[in-house]
Amino acid sequence: MLHVRLLALSTALGGALMLSACGGALGTGETAPPVVAAPAPSVMHTRLLEDVRILAADDMQGRDTGAPGGEMARNYIVGRLDSLGVVAPPMGRLQPWEMQGRTRAGPKTYNGVNVIGLIPGTRVTDRYIVVTAHYDHVGTNAEGQVFNGADDNASGVATMLALAAELKRQAPEHSVLIVALDGEEHGLLGAKHFVEAPPVPLASIAMNLNFDMTARAETDGKLWVTGTWQHPNFRPILETLPANGAVALAFGKDTPQDTGEDNWVESSDHAAFHRAQVPFLYLGVNYHPDYHRPSDDLERITPSVFISATELSIASFRALDAALDR
């Protein structure tokens, strides 16, 4: 369905351009104006949507930690990093862990695996920006319904992979760790293990930039930035970034006045970095009716909105990378 919608968007745009170019009927002896072909979707846009399609497919079985679907998703991400030429850090590509997590039925021990890639920097090679997105979701329920988690968080992983591709095209100023985390849904388990056994010293991590739910910004037209109340030096870096299409950055959900579900400081993997006193920012969209429901499927994603949010996420990284450690 997502491919159909993307093709329809491209076809509609191309048709409009062709009609504009052709004008009306040609008279005798008139020369036809050149026909403007429909612009092809960029490689990044196509790959972004394809990553979500694959990670949110039914055969991933909801990508639960320790389940076959989670392993399938992990293998896919490893293959994507390999194909991009993103090398493994000295500790290796995979970071396995065993931790007790939460379930609706009570505590359970999980065996999960984080996936790590390294992109060396050009200006501050010994300082790292850790970019994270969790690839697990909640699996299936007792009725056999699959929770595909297209927005939560196949979208964040796809945005992270799009950023990795961009950083391979044009190297970052800081060294970057690209980390696909496991076990977020059971208590931020992979993130907790990462900060307990980091591949580089915690003191060398300039910040954590966490992507969780980056596709469905049409709810309010915002890609929310959480963490500037805790780290006010980040806000001037980002607040001048212009909107991308229908999506603009918004700041908040991180003050003492933000309570309950309106406070996102502890809502995703960035919380583990925050507790370890590593500066963080969280980029994600607002809640929508498909959150943590079997209906969080790829056909609910509007391609143009997701593309805009991802491009804005990449612009945010570039601004932070250029401004930090000056």
Short mmCIF file of C-alpha atoms in Angstrom, two decimals:
data_model
loop_
_atom_site.label_atom_id
_atom_site.label_comp_id
_atom_site.label_asym_id
_atom_site.label_seq_id
_atom_site.Cartn_x
_atom_site.Cartn_y
_atom_site.Cartn_z
CA MET A 1 0.00 0.00 0.00
CA LEU A 2 2.83 2.42 0.82
CA HIS A 3 4.45 1.83 -2.56
CA VAL A 4 1.09 2.48 -4.22
CA ARG A 5 0.67 5.77 -2.35
CA LEU A 6 4.20 6.91 -3.18
CA LEU A 7 3.75 6.01 -6.85
CA ALA A 8 0.41 7.84 -6.90
CA LEU A 9 2.02 10.94 -5.40
CA SER A 10 4.82 10.89 -7.97
CA THR A 11 2.43 10.17 -10.84
CA ALA A 12 0.08 12.99 -9.82
CA LEU A 13 2.94 15.46 -9.63
CA GLY A 14 4.27 14.31 -12.98
CA GLY A 15 0.83 14.59 -14.57
CA ALA A 16 0.43 18.15 -13.34
CA LEU A 17 3.81 19.12 -14.74
CA MET A 18 3.05 17.51 -18.09
CA LEU A 19 -0.31 19.29 -18.36
CA SER A 20 1.34 22.58 -17.51
CA ALA A 21 4.01 22.02 -20.13
CA CYS A 22 1.59 21.00 -22.86
CA GLY A 23 -0.88 23.85 -22.35
CA GLY A 24 -3.73 23.44 -24.88
CA ALA A 25 -4.11 21.87 -28.31
CA LEU A 26 -1.38 22.71 -30.79
CA GLY A 27 -2.16 24.67 -33.91
CA THR A 28 -0.76 23.96 -37.38
CA GLY A 29 2.97 24.55 -37.52
CA GLU A 30 3.34 25.05 -33.77
CA THR A 31 6.21 23.37 -32.02
CA ALA A 32 5.30 21.24 -29.04
CA PRO A 33 6.88 22.48 -25.81
CA PRO A 34 9.14 20.01 -24.05
CA VAL A 35 7.38 17.50 -21.86
CA VAL A 36 8.53 17.64 -18.24
CA ALA A 37 8.77 14.13 -16.84
CA ALA A 38 7.62 13.31 -13.34
CA PRO A 39 10.51 13.63 -10.90
CA ALA A 40 11.61 10.26 -9.57
CA PRO A 41 11.55 9.84 -5.79
CA SER A 42 15.05 10.22 -4.38
CA VAL A 43 16.96 7.14 -3.37
CA MET A 44 16.76 8.24 0.26
CA HIS A 45 12.99 8.64 0.13
CA THR A 46 12.44 5.29 -1.54
CA ARG A 47 14.78 3.49 0.85
CA LEU A 48 13.19 5.18 3.88
CA LEU A 49 9.75 3.87 2.98
CA GLU A 50 11.08 0.45 2.03
CA ASP A 51 12.79 0.08 5.41
CA VAL A 52 9.49 0.69 7.19
CA ARG A 53 7.65 -1.67 4.86
CA ILE A 54 10.05 -4.51 5.63
CA LEU A 55 10.39 -3.91 9.38
CA ALA A 56 6.62 -3.52 9.84
CA ALA A 57 5.66 -6.55 7.74
CA ASP A 58 3.53 -9.29 9.29
CA ASP A 59 6.35 -11.82 8.97
CA MET A 60 8.36 -9.82 11.53
CA GLN A 61 5.68 -10.90 14.03
CA GLY A 62 5.81 -7.62 15.92
CA ARG A 63 9.60 -7.75 16.52
CA ASP A 64 9.37 -8.78 20.18
CA THR A 65 12.64 -9.06 22.09
CA GLY A 66 13.98 -12.62 22.05
CA ALA A 67 11.40 -13.77 19.49
CA PRO A 68 12.13 -14.96 15.92
CA GLY A 69 10.68 -11.74 14.51
CA GLY A 70 13.06 -9.67 16.59
CA GLU A 71 15.97 -11.69 15.25
CA MET A 72 14.73 -11.18 11.68
CA ALA A 73 14.55 -7.43 12.22
CA ARG A 74 18.03 -7.41 13.74
CA ASN A 75 19.49 -9.34 10.80
CA TYR A 76 17.88 -6.90 8.41
CA ILE A 77 19.41 -3.90 10.21
CA VAL A 78 22.84 -5.57 10.23
CA GLY A 79 22.54 -6.11 6.49
CA ARG A 80 21.55 -2.49 5.93
CA LEU A 81 24.51 -1.16 7.91
CA ASP A 82 26.84 -3.52 6.05
CA SER A 83 25.46 -2.39 2.70
CA LEU A 84 25.94 1.27 3.65
CA GLY A 85 29.56 0.61 4.59
CA VAL A 86 28.97 1.53 8.24
CA VAL A 87 31.69 -0.36 10.08
CA ALA A 88 31.39 -2.09 13.43
CA PRO A 89 33.12 -0.55 16.46
CA PRO A 90 36.09 -2.42 17.97
CA MET A 91 33.75 -4.28 20.37
CA GLY A 92 31.85 -5.73 17.38
CA ARG A 93 28.57 -5.21 15.54
CA LEU A 94 26.37 -6.96 18.12
CA GLN A 95 26.01 -6.23 21.83
CA PRO A 96 24.07 -9.09 23.47
CA TRP A 97 22.58 -8.71 26.92
CA GLU A 98 20.38 -10.51 29.44
CA MET A 99 18.14 -8.47 31.72
CA GLN A 100 14.89 -8.71 33.62
CA GLY A 101 12.12 -6.74 32.00
CA ARG A 102 8.48 -5.97 32.50
CA THR A 103 5.47 -7.66 30.95
CA ARG A 104 1.76 -7.48 31.62
CA ALA A 105 2.06 -10.85 33.35
CA GLY A 106 4.95 -9.73 35.56
CA PRO A 107 8.78 -9.69 35.40
CA LYS A 108 10.52 -11.82 32.79
CA THR A 109 14.15 -12.35 31.81
CA TYR A 110 14.93 -11.27 28.26
CA ASN A 111 17.87 -11.98 26.03
CA GLY A 112 18.29 -9.12 23.61
CA VAL A 113 20.88 -7.74 21.22
CA ASN A 114 21.81 -4.17 20.35
CA VAL A 115 23.23 -3.45 16.87
CA ILE A 116 26.04 -0.89 16.65
CA GLY A 117 27.74 0.92 13.78
CA LEU A 118 30.54 3.48 13.79
CA ILE A 119 31.02 6.45 11.46
CA PRO A 120 34.28 8.32 12.16
CA GLY A 121 34.18 12.09 12.45
CA THR A 122 36.36 14.67 10.74
CA ARG A 123 36.72 17.43 13.38
CA VAL A 124 36.16 15.86 16.82
CA THR A 125 37.17 12.26 16.30
CA ASP A 126 37.33 11.34 19.99
CA ARG A 127 33.87 12.69 20.88
CA TYR A 128 30.76 10.76 19.93
CA ILE A 129 27.16 11.50 19.12
CA VAL A 130 25.19 8.35 19.87
CA VAL A 131 22.15 8.09 17.59
CA THR A 132 19.60 5.57 18.83
CA ALA A 133 16.32 4.02 17.74
CA HIS A 134 14.75 0.87 19.19
CA TYR A 135 13.87 -1.85 16.72
CA ASP A 136 11.75 -4.03 19.02
CA HIS A 137 7.99 -3.80 19.41
CA VAL A 138 5.38 -5.71 21.42
CA GLY A 139 4.95 -8.81 19.26
CA THR A 140 1.53 -10.46 19.08
CA ASN A 141 -1.33 -10.72 21.55
CA ALA A 142 -3.24 -13.76 22.81
CA GLU A 143 -5.69 -13.47 19.91
CA GLY A 144 -2.84 -13.72 17.41
CA GLN A 145 -3.01 -10.09 16.32
CA VAL A 146 0.34 -8.76 15.13
CA PHE A 147 1.47 -5.38 16.46
CA ASN A 148 3.55 -4.30 13.47
CA GLY A 149 4.72 -1.03 15.03
CA ALA A 150 5.19 0.85 11.77
CA ASP A 151 5.52 4.17 13.61
CA ASP A 152 6.69 2.60 16.88
CA ASN A 153 9.45 2.21 15.96
CA ALA A 154 10.12 0.97 12.45
CA SER A 155 9.93 4.66 11.52
CA GLY A 156 12.66 5.72 13.95
CA VAL A 157 14.96 2.94 12.72
CA ALA A 158 14.33 3.97 9.12
CA THR A 159 15.10 7.61 9.98
CA MET A 160 18.31 6.50 11.69
CA LEU A 161 19.35 4.45 8.65
CA ALA A 162 18.60 7.42 6.39
CA LEU A 163 20.86 9.54 8.59
CA ALA A 164 23.57 6.88 8.43
CA ALA A 165 23.40 6.92 4.63
CA GLU A 166 23.67 10.71 4.64
CA LEU A 167 26.69 10.58 6.97
CA LYS A 168 28.41 8.10 4.67
CA ARG A 169 27.80 10.52 1.80
CA GLN A 170 29.14 13.49 3.78
CA ALA A 171 31.09 12.61 6.90
CA PRO A 172 30.06 14.07 10.27
CA GLU A 173 32.26 16.37 12.32
CA HIS A 174 31.91 14.18 15.42
CA SER A 175 32.33 10.45 15.40
CA VAL A 176 28.91 8.82 15.43
CA LEU A 177 27.64 5.59 16.92
CA ILE A 178 24.52 4.32 15.13
CA VAL A 179 22.72 2.08 17.65
CA ALA A 180 19.59 0.01 17.03
CA LEU A 181 18.45 -0.84 20.54
CA ASP A 182 16.49 -3.90 21.66
CA GLY A 183 14.11 -4.26 24.61
CA GLU A 184 12.76 -0.72 24.81
CA GLU A 185 9.18 -1.91 25.18
CA HIS A 186 10.11 -4.01 28.22
CA GLY A 187 11.77 -1.23 30.19
CA LEU A 188 14.50 0.41 28.07
CA LEU A 189 16.60 -2.72 28.56
CA GLY A 190 18.98 -2.35 25.62
CA ALA A 191 19.63 1.31 26.41
CA LYS A 192 20.31 0.51 30.05
CA HIS A 193 22.83 -2.13 29.04
CA PHE A 194 24.46 0.21 26.53
CA VAL A 195 25.20 2.87 29.15
CA GLU A 196 26.35 0.21 31.63
CA ALA A 197 28.77 -1.32 29.09
CA PRO A 198 29.37 1.36 26.46
CA PRO A 199 31.69 0.70 23.52
CA VAL A 200 33.39 4.05 24.26
CA PRO A 201 33.81 5.82 27.61
CA LEU A 202 30.66 7.63 28.70
CA ALA A 203 32.71 10.78 29.23
CA SER A 204 33.50 10.82 25.51
CA ILE A 205 29.82 10.87 24.49
CA ALA A 206 28.83 14.42 23.58
CA MET A 207 25.13 13.57 23.45
CA ASN A 208 22.45 11.00 22.68
CA LEU A 209 20.00 11.77 19.87
CA ASN A 210 17.07 9.35 20.10
CA PHE A 211 14.49 8.73 17.34
CA ASP A 212 11.25 7.07 18.46
CA MET A 213 8.09 7.41 16.33
CA THR A 214 9.06 9.80 13.54
CA ALA A 215 6.41 9.08 10.89
CA ARG A 216 3.01 10.36 11.99
CA ALA A 217 3.57 14.09 12.45
CA GLU A 218 0.26 14.89 10.76
CA THR A 219 -1.41 14.70 14.21
CA ASP A 220 -0.27 18.26 14.98
CA GLY A 221 2.30 19.07 12.29
CA LYS A 222 5.13 18.83 14.82
CA LEU A 223 8.27 16.80 15.30
CA TRP A 224 8.73 17.22 19.03
CA VAL A 225 12.14 17.89 20.57
CA THR A 226 12.28 16.80 24.21
CA GLY A 227 15.29 17.59 26.37
CA THR A 228 15.99 21.28 25.86
CA TRP A 229 14.64 22.13 29.29
CA GLN A 230 17.33 19.84 30.75
CA HIS A 231 19.92 21.04 28.22
CA PRO A 232 19.00 24.60 27.22
CA ASN A 233 22.17 25.03 25.16
CA PHE A 234 20.65 22.75 22.50
CA ARG A 235 17.60 24.89 21.83
CA PRO A 236 19.28 27.87 20.10
CA ILE A 237 21.00 25.39 17.78
CA LEU A 238 17.71 23.94 16.58
CA GLU A 239 15.04 26.62 16.94
CA THR A 240 16.11 28.48 13.80
CA LEU A 241 15.68 25.41 11.58
CA PRO A 242 12.81 26.05 9.15
CA ALA A 243 9.86 23.75 8.75
CA ASN A 244 10.13 21.02 6.16
CA GLY A 245 6.91 20.76 4.22
CA ALA A 246 4.08 20.35 6.70
CA VAL A 247 6.39 19.45 9.62
CA ALA A 248 8.10 21.85 12.03
CA LEU A 249 10.12 21.32 15.18
CA ALA A 250 8.36 21.94 18.49
CA PHE A 251 10.06 22.07 21.88
CA GLY A 252 8.69 20.74 25.14
CA LYS A 253 7.19 17.80 27.01
CA ASP A 254 10.15 18.00 29.36
CA THR A 255 9.38 20.62 32.04
CA PRO A 256 8.17 20.08 35.60
CA GLN A 257 4.80 21.44 34.46
CA ASP A 258 4.49 18.62 31.90
CA THR A 259 2.95 15.73 33.80
CA GLY A 260 1.87 12.17 33.09
CA GLU A 261 1.83 11.24 29.40
CA ASP A 262 2.72 14.83 28.49
CA ASN A 263 6.22 14.42 29.95
CA TRP A 264 8.52 12.40 27.69
CA VAL A 265 11.80 12.65 29.61
CA GLU A 266 11.45 9.01 30.74
CA SER A 267 9.37 7.77 27.80
CA SER A 268 12.01 6.14 25.60
CA ASP A 269 15.64 5.02 25.45
CA HIS A 270 17.06 8.51 25.96
CA ALA A 271 16.00 8.14 29.60
CA ALA A 272 18.83 5.67 30.21
CA PHE A 273 21.34 8.21 28.91
CA HIS A 274 19.73 10.96 30.97
CA ARG A 275 20.05 8.87 34.14
CA ALA A 276 23.71 8.27 33.28
CA GLN A 277 24.16 12.08 33.00
CA VAL A 278 24.73 11.98 29.25
CA PRO A 279 23.11 14.97 27.46
CA PHE A 280 20.17 13.88 25.33
CA LEU A 281 17.52 14.99 22.90
CA TYR A 282 14.49 12.97 21.85
CA LEU A 283 12.81 13.51 18.48
CA GLY A 284 9.37 12.01 17.99
CA VAL A 285 5.79 12.72 16.98
CA ASN A 286 2.77 13.12 19.20
CA TYR A 287 0.48 10.27 20.22
CA HIS A 288 -2.01 9.06 17.63
CA PRO A 289 -4.93 6.59 17.79
CA ASP A 290 -2.82 3.68 16.48
CA TYR A 291 -0.16 3.94 19.20
CA HIS A 292 0.45 0.46 20.67
CA ARG A 293 -2.43 -1.01 18.70
CA PRO A 294 -2.51 -3.64 15.95
CA SER A 295 -3.52 -0.83 13.58
CA ASP A 296 -0.06 0.78 13.68
CA ASP A 297 0.55 -0.37 10.11
CA LEU A 298 2.48 1.12 7.22
CA GLU A 299 -0.63 2.15 5.29
CA ARG A 300 -1.39 4.66 8.06
CA ILE A 301 1.81 6.54 7.22
CA THR A 302 1.61 9.51 4.85
CA PRO A 303 4.86 9.31 2.85
CA SER A 304 5.33 13.05 2.35
CA VAL A 305 4.92 13.72 6.08
CA PHE A 306 7.35 10.98 7.06
CA ILE A 307 9.89 12.17 4.51
CA SER A 308 9.64 15.74 5.83
CA ALA A 309 10.11 14.59 9.44
CA THR A 310 13.14 12.52 8.48
CA GLU A 311 14.73 15.35 6.51
CA LEU A 312 14.12 17.63 9.51
CA SER A 313 15.72 15.01 11.79
CA ILE A 314 18.80 14.91 9.56
CA ALA A 315 18.97 18.72 9.52
CA SER A 316 18.77 18.69 13.32
CA PHE A 317 21.69 16.27 13.54
CA ARG A 318 23.78 18.39 11.17
CA ALA A 319 23.13 21.54 13.20
CA LEU A 320 24.03 19.84 16.48
CA ASP A 321 27.12 18.21 14.98
CA ALA A 322 28.38 21.55 13.68
CA ALA A 323 27.74 23.47 16.92
CA LEU A 324 28.94 21.09 19.65
CA ASP A 325 32.48 21.17 21.08
CA ARG A 326 33.31 24.59 19.65
#
